[in-house]
Coordinates of C-alpha atoms in Angstrom, one line a residue:
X1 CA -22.0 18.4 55.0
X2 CA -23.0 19.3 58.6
X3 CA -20.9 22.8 58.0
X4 CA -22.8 23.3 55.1
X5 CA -25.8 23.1 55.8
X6 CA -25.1 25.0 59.1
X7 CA -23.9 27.8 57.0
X8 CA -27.0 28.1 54.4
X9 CA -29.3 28.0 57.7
X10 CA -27.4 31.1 59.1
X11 CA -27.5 32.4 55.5
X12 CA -31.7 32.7 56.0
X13 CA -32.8 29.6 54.1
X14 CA -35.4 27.4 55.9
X15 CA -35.0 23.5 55.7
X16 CA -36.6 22.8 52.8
X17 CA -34.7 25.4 51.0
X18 CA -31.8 23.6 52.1
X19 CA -32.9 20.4 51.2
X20 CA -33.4 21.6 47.7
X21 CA -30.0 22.9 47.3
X22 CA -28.0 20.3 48.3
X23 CA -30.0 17.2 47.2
X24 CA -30.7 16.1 50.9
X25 CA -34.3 15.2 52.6
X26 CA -36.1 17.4 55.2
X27 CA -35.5 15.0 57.8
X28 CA -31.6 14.8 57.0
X29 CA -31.3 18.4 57.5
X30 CA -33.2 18.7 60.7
X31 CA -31.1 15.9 61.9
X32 CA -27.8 18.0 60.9
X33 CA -29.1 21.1 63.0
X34 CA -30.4 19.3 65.8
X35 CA -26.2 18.2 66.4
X36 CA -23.6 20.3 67.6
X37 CA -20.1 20.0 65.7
X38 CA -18.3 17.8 68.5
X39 CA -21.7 15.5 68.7
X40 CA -21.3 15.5 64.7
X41 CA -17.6 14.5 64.7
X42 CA -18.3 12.1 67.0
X43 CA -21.0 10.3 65.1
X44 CA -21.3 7.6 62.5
X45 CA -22.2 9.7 59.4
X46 CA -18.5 11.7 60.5
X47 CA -16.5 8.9 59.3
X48 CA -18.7 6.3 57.7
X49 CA -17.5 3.7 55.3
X50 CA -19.2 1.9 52.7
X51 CA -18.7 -1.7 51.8
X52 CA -17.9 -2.8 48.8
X53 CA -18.8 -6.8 47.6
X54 CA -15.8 -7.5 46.0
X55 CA -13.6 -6.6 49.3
X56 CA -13.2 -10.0 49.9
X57 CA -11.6 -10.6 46.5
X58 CA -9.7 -7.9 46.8
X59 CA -6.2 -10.1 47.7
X60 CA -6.9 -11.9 44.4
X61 CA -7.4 -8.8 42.5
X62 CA -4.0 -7.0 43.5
X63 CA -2.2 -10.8 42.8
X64 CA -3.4 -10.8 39.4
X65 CA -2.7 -7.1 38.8
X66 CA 0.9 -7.1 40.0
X67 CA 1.7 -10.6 37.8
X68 CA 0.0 -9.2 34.6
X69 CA -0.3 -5.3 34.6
X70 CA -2.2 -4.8 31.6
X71 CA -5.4 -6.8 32.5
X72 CA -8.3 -5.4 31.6
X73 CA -11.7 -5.0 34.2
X74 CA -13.1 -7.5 31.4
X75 CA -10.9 -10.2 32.1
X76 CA -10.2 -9.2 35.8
X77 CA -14.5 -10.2 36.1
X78 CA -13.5 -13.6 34.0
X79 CA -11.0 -15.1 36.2
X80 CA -12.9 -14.2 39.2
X81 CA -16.5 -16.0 37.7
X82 CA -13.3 -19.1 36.8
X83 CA -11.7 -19.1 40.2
X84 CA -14.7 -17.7 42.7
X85 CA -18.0 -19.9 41.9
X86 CA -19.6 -18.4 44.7
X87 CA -19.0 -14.9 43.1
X88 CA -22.1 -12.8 43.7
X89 CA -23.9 -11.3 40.6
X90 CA -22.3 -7.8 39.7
X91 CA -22.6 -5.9 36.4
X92 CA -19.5 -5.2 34.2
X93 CA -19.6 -1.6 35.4
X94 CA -19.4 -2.7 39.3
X95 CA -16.2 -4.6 38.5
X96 CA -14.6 -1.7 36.5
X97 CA -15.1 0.9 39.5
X98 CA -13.8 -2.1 42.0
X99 CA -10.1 -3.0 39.4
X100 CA -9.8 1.2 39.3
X101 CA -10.1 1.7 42.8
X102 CA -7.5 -1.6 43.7
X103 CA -4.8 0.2 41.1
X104 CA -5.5 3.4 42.6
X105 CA -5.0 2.2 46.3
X106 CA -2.3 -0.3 45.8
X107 CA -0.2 2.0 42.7
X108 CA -0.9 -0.8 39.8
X109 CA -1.4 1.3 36.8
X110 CA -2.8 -0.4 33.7
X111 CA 0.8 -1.0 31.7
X112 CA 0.7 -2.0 27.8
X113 CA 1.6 -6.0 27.5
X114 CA 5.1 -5.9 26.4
X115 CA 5.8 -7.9 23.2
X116 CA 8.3 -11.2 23.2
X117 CA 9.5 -10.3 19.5
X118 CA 13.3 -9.1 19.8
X119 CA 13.6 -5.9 17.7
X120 CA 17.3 -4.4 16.4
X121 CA 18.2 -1.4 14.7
X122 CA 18.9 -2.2 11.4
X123 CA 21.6 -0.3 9.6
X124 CA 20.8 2.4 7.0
X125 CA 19.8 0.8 3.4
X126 CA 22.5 2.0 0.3
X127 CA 21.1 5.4 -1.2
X128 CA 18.3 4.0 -4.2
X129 CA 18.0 0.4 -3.2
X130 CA 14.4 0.7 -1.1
X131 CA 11.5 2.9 -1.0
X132 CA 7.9 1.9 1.0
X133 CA 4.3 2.3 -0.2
X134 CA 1.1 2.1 1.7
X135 CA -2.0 3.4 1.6
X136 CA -4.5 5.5 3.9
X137 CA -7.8 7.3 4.8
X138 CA -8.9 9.8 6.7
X139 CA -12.2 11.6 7.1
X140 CA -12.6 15.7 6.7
X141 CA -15.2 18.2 7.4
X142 CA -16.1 20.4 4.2
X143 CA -16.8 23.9 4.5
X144 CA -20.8 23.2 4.6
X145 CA -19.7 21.1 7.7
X146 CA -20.6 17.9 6.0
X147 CA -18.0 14.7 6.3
X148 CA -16.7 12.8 3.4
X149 CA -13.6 10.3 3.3
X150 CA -10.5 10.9 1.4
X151 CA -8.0 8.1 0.5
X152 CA -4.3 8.7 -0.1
X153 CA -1.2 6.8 -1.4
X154 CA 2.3 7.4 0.3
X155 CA 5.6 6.6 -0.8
X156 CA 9.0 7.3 0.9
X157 CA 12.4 6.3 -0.2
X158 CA 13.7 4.7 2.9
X159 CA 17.3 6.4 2.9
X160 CA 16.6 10.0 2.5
X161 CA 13.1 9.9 3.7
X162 CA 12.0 11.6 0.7
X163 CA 8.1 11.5 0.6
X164 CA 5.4 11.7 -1.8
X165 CA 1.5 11.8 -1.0
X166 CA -1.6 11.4 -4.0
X167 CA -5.2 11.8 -2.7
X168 CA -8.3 10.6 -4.3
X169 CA -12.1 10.4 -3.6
X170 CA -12.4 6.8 -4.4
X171 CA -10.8 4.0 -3.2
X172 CA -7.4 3.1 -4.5
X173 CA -8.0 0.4 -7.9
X174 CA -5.2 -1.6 -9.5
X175 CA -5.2 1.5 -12.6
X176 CA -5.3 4.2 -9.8
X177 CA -2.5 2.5 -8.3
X178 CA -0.4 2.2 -11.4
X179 CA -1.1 6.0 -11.8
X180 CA 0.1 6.6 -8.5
X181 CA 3.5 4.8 -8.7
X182 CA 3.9 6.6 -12.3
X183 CA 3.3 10.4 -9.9
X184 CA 5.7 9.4 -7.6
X185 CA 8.3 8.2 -9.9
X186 CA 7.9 11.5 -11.5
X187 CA 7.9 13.2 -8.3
X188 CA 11.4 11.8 -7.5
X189 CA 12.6 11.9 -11.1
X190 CA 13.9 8.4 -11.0
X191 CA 12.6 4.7 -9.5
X192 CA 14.4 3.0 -6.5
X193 CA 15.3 -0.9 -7.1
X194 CA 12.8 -2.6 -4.2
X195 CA 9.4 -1.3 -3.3
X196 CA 8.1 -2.7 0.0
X197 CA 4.5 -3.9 0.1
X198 CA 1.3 -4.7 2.6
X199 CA -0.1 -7.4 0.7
X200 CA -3.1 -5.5 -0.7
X201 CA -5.6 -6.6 -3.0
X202 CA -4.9 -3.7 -5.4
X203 CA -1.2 -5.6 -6.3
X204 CA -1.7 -8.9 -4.8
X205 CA -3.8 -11.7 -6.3
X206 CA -2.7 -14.5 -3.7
X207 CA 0.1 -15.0 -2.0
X208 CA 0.8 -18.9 -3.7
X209 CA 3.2 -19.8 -1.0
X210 CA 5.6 -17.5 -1.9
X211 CA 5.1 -17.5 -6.1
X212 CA 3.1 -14.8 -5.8
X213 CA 0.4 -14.0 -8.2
X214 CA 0.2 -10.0 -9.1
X215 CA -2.5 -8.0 -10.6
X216 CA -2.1 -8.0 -14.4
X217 CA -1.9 -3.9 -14.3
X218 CA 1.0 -4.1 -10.9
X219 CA 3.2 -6.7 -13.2
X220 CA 2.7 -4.7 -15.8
X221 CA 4.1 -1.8 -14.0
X222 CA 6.9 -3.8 -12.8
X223 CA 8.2 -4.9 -15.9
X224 CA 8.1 -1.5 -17.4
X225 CA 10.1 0.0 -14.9
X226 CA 12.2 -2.7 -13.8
X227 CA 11.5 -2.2 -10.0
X228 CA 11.6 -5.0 -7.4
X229 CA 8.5 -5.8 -5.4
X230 CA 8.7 -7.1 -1.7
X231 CA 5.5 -8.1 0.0
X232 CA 5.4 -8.1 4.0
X233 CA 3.6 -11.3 5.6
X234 CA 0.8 -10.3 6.4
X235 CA 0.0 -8.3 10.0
X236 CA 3.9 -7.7 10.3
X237 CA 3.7 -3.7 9.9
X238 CA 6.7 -3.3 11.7
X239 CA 9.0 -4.9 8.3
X240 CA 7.5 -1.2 6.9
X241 CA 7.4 0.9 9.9
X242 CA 9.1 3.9 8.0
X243 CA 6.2 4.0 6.2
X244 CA 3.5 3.6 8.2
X245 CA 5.3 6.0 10.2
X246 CA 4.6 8.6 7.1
X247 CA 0.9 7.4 6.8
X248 CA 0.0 8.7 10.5
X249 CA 1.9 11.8 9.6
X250 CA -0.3 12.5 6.8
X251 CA -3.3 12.0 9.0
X252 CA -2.8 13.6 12.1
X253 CA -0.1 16.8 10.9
X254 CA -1.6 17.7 7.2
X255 CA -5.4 16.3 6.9
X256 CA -6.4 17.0 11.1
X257 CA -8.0 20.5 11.1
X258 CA -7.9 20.9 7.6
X259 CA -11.2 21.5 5.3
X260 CA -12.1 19.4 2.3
X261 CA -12.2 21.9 -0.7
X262 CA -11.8 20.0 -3.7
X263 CA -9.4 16.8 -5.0
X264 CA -7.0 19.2 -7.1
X265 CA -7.3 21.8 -4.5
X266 CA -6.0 19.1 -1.8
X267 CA -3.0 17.4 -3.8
X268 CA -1.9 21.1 -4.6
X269 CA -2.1 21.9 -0.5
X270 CA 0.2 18.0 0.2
X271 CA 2.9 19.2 -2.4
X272 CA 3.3 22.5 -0.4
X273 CA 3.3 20.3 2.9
X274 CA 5.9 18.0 1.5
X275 CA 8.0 20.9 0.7
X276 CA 8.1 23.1 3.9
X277 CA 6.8 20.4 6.2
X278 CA 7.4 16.7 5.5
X279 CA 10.6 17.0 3.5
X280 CA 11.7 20.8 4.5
X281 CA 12.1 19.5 8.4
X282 CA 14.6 17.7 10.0
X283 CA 13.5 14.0 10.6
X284 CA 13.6 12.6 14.2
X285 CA 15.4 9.4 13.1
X286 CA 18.4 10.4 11.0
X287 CA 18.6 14.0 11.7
X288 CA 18.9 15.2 8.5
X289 CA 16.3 17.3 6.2
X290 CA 15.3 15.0 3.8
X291 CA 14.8 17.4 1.1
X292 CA 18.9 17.4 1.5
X293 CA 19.6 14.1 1.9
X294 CA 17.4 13.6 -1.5
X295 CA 20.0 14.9 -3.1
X296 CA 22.6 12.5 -2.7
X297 CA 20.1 9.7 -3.2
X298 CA 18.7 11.0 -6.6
X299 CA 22.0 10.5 -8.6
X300 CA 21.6 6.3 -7.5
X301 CA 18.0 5.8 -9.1
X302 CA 17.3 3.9 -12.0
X303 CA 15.6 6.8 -14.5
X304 CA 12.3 7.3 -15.1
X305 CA 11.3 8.3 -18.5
X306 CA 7.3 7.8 -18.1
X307 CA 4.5 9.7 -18.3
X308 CA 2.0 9.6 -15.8
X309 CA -1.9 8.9 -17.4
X310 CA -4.9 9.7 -15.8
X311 CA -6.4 5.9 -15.8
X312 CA -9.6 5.2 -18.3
X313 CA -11.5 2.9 -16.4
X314 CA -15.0 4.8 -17.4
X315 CA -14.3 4.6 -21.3
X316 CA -15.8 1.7 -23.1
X317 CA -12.9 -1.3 -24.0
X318 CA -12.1 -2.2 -27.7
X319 CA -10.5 -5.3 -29.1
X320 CA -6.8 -5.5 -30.6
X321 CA -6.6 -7.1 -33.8
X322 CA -3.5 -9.7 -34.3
X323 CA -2.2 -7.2 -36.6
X324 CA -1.9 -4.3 -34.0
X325 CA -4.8 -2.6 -35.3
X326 CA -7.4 -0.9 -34.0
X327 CA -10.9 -1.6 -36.3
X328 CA -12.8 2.1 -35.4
X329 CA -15.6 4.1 -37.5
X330 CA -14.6 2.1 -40.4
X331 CA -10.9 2.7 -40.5
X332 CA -7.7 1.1 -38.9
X333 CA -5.6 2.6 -36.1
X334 CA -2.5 1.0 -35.0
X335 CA -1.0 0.9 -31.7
X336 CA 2.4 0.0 -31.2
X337 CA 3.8 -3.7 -32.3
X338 CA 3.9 -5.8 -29.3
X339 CA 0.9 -4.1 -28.3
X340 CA -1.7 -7.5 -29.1
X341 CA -1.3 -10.3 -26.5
X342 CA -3.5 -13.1 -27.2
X343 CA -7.3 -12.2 -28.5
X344 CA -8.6 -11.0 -25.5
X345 CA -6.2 -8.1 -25.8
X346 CA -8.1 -4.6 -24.4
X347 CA -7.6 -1.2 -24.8
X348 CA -9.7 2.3 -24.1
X349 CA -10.6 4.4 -26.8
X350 CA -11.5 8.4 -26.5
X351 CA -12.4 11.0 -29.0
X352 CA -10.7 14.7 -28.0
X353 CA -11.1 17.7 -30.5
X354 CA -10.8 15.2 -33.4
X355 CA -8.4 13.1 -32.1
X356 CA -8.7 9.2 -31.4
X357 CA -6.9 8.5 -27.7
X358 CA -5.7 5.2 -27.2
X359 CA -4.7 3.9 -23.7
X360 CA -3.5 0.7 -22.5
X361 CA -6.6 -1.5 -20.8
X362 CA -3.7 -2.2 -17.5
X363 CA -2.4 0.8 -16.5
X364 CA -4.3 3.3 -18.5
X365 CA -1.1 4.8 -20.3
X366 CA -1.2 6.4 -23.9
X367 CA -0.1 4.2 -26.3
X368 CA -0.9 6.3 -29.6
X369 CA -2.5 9.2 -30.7
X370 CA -4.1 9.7 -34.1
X371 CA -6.3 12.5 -36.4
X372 CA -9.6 11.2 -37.0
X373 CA -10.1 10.0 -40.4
X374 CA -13.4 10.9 -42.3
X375 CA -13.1 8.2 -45.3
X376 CA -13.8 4.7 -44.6
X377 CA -11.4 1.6 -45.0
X378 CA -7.9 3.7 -44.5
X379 CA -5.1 2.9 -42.4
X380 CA -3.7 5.3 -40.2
X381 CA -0.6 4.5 -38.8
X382 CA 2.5 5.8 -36.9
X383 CA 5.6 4.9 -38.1
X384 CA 7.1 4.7 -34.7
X385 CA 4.4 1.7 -33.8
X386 CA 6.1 -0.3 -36.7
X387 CA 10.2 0.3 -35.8
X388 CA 12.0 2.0 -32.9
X389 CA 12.8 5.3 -33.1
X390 CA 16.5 4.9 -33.5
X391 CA 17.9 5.1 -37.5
X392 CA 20.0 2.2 -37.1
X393 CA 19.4 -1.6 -36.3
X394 CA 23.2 -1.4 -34.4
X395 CA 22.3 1.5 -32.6
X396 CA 19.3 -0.1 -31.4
X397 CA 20.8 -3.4 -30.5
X398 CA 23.5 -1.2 -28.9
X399 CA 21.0 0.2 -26.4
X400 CA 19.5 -2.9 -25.0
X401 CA 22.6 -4.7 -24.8
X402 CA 23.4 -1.9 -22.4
X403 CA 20.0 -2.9 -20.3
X404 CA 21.5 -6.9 -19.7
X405 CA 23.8 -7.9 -17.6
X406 CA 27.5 -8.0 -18.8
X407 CA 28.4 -11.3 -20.2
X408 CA 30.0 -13.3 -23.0
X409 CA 27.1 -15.6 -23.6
X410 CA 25.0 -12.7 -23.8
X411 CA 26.8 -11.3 -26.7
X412 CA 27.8 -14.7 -28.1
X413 CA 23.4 -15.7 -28.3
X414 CA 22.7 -11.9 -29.4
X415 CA 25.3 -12.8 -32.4
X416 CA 23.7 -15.7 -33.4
X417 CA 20.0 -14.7 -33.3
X418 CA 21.0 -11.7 -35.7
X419 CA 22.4 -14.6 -37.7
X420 CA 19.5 -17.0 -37.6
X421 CA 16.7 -14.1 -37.5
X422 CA 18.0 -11.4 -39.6
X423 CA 14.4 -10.7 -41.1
X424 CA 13.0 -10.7 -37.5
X425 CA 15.8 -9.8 -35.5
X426 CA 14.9 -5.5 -34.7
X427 CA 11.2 -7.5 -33.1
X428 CA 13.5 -10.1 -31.2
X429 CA 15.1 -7.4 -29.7
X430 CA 11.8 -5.6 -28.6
X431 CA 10.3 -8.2 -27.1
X432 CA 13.7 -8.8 -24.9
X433 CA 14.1 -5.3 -24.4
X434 CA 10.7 -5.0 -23.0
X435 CA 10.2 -8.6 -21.1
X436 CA 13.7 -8.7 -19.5
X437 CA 13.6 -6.1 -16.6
X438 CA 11.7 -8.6 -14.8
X439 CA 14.3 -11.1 -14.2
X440 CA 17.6 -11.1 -12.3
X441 CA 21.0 -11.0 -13.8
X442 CA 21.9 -14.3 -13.0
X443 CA 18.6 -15.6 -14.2
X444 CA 18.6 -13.9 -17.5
X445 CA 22.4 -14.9 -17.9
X446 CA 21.5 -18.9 -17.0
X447 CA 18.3 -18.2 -20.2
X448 CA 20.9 -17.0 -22.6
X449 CA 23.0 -20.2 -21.8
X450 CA 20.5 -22.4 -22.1
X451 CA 19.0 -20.9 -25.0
X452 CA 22.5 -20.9 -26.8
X453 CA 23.7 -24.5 -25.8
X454 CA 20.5 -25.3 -27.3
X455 CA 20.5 -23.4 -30.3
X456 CA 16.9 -21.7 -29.5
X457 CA 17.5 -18.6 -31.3
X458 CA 13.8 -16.6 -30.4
X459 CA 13.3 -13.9 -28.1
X460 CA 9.4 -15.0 -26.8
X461 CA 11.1 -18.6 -26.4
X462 CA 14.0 -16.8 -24.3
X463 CA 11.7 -14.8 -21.7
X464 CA 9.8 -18.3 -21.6
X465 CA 13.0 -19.7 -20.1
X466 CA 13.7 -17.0 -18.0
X467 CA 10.4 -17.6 -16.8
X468 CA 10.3 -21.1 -16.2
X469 CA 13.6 -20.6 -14.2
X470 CA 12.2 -17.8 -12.1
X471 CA 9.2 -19.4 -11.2
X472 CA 10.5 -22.9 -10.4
X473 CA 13.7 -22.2 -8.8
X474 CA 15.7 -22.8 -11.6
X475 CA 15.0 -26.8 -11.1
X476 CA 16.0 -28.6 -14.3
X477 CA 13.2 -31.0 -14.6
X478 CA 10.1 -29.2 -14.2
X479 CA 6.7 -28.4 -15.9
X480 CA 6.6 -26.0 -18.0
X481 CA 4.2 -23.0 -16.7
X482 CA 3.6 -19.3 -18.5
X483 CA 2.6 -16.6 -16.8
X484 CA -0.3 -14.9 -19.0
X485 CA -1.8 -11.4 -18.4
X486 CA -5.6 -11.8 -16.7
X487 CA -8.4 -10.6 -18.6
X488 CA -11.4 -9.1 -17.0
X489 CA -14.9 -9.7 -17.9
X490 CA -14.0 -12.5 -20.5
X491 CA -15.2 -15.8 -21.4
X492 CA -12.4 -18.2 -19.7
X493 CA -14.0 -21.0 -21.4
X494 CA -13.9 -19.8 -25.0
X495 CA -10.0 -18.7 -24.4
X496 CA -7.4 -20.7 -26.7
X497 CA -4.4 -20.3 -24.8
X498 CA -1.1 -19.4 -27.4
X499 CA 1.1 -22.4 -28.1
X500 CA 4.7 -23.1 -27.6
X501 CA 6.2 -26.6 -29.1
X502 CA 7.0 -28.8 -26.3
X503 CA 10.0 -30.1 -27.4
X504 CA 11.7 -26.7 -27.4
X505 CA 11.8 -27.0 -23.3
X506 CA 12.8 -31.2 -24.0
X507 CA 15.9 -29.8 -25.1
X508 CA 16.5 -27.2 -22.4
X509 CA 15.2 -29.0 -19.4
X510 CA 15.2 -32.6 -20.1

């Protein structure tokens, strides 16, 4: 300072002036000028220290620092106020200066807290066996410069690393969800056997102690496609780190310095990202492109023969009749048979260029398609809502028997309930070919035994058992429970619940 202000005096500016540009008083500068440098270098102001109040707690502070590195000033302040009662009073900020000035001095540097859990590298999974699925947000800037959020769903097969990405402007619902999963199945042309889950609200109703109870559009889902679900305990993200992995991906390569043009515009911007970016490059963990490596996965999952629906949840709900009917304008529009599940059964409805839409009320799928009538009291049916498609009963019963596991009790109950229900046997087979994906092999085998030792010759009766063995652990002497599909917005206490005769389950559990 003293050759400073020695310099802007020889430099023509008066004391005041000097004062003024360096932030000192008069008197301060007179007092510089008065010395000469070896007076100056000799004085107090040359070398002067400053104490600090903490000093004396100094020995305690480097102690604490060297036994727990990642300390924060925060709790550094605590355990002196615990261990120092005659602390003096110092504000938050005081203490902060004093910890960075001790780790400065004394090379402490603030160090993460290192975690006790053991971690291993697990071993590549078999090629279609596990994919991941989370969900993310981020916010973007749009061209006026406003800020809006986006959501996004991410999936990844966890071989290959074979990603797919679907934004929205709303927050992800149960249907949106659904819609999702169908994209990404589509996306990879075929469904992997386990999907791991964060327990999120959207497919998880409660976690039940492991017995967990979905959302009635996510278990519809899952027994349409067969898939597996595996839920994570909860705040364990590292049993889905692949995942989470591509979710910080999405944010901070594709959506960071991007503008917000439209929805459409934005999921037509990720696929070209995927393509030359996500999947195009060669990924850090099992240096391989992924776009590659997808195609020796592809060939080992299950096939996906869906169509992805935009869900309905803004179109009005109509009732199912018993009959499989829809009662609309007058006339009656059936939707396929299996379709009505108890008399709370939903669907959406929507007129298009004289067309009547019908979607499913769970996962907003199209389940038929007819031509407006303009006469009253008609029926207007499909025929493929009252049989399968294929010509012949033996070709049909051919093609689910190819869907269950391979066994001679199988075959053996499939011979007799064509023999007891020949009338009803095509609508036994529906309701097996559509309810069985749920279940294991060996649980479905053990339902067939059961079923056949105790001549129960019904395909709702069947899944009932297949149920009751899934959910109970296959424990011979249980209660009875069936899992029913929920109903939103209906009146629980005018609901009559569907009966099954009790002594059916004496004879295969008692």
């Amino acid at each position: 300072m003293w050759n400073k202000v020695n310099e802007l005096f020889s430099d023509g500016l008066n004391k005041t002036q000097i004062g003024l540009v360096l932030g000192l008083h008069r008197q301060t500068v007179s007092k510089y000028l008065s010395l000469s440098e070896d007076e100056f270098i000799s004085s107090a102001s040359y070398d002067r220290h400053y104490g600090h109040k903490l000093d004396p707690y100094e020995d305690y502070v480097v102690n604490e620092l060297k036994k727990w590195s990642f300390l924060s000033a925060p709790q550094i302040h605590d355990r002196l106020k615990e261990n120092f009662p005659d602390l003096p009073l110092v504000t938050p900020k005081t203490v902060f200066n004093f910890v960075h000035r001790v780790r400065l001095i004394h090379d402490l540097p603030k160090e993460e807290e290192s975690s006790f859990r053991p971690y291993e590298k697990q071993p590549e999974t078999r090629y279609g066996q596990y994919a991941q699925c989370d969900f993310g947000e981020r916010w973007m800037r749009t061209p006026q410069g406003e800020s809006l959020k986006v959501y996004f769903f991410a999936m990844s097969l966890s071989r290959s690393r074979y990603k797919f990405v679907y934004f929205s402007r709303t927050p992800f619902t149960t249907a949106l969800a659904v819609y999702a999963h169908e994209l990404a199945f589509a996306f990879f042309s075929g469904i992997p056997e386990k999907i791991v889950y964060d327990q999120d609200k959207v497919f998880l109703v409660k976690e039940n102690l492991g017995d967990l109870l979905l959302t009635g559009g996510f278990r519809v889902l899952i027994r349409e496609h067969g898939f597996e679900p595996v839920f994570c305990r909860k705040s364990d993200p590292q049993s889905k780190g692949k995942i989470e992995n591509v979710v910080k991906y999405v944010k901070y390569n594709f959506l960071r310095g991007r503008e917000f043009i439209g929805i459409e515009q934005l999921n037509r911007d990720v696929l070209g990202w995927l393509d030359r970016t996500a999947n195009g490059t060669e990924h850090h963990g099992i240096r391989r492109i992924p776009s590659e490596e997808f195609r020796t996965e592809k060939p080992h999952l299950m096939p996906y023969k869906g169509v992805p629906t935009v869900p309905c949840e803004k179109l009005a709900p109509h009732h199912v009749r018993k009959d499989n009917v829809i009662n609309y304008r007058g006339n009656y529009y059936t939707v396929p048979t299996g379709t009505y599940n108890g008399h709370q059964t939903l669907v959406y409805l929507e007129e298009k260029e004289g067309s009547l839409h019908i979607y499913s009320h769970e996962t907003g799928k199209t389940l038929a398609t007819h031509k407006i009538s303009q006469e009253k009291g008609r029926l207007i049916s499909n025929t493929s809502h009252r049989r399968d498609r294929e010509a012949s009963l033996d070709e049909y019963e051919a093609s689910v028997r190819q869907t269950l596991p391979e066994s001679a009790t199988i075959d053996a109950y499939l011979s007799q309930l064509r023999l007891h229900k020949a009338r009803n046997y095509r609508d036994n087979l529906q309701f097996i070919a559509r309810h069985h994906r749920a279940y294991s092999g060996a649980t479905l085998v053990e339902a067939f035994a059961k079923c056949l030792e105790a001549s129960v010759f019904n395909g709702c009766h069947l899944m009932e058992v297949a149920e009751t063995l899934r959910v109970r652990g296959r424990q011979p002497l249980i209660d009875v429970r069936q899992e029913t599909e929920a109903v939103p917005q209906a009146d629980m206490s005018a609901m009559l619940p569907e009966k099954t005769d009790l002594s059916t389950f004496n004879t295969l559990f008692v």
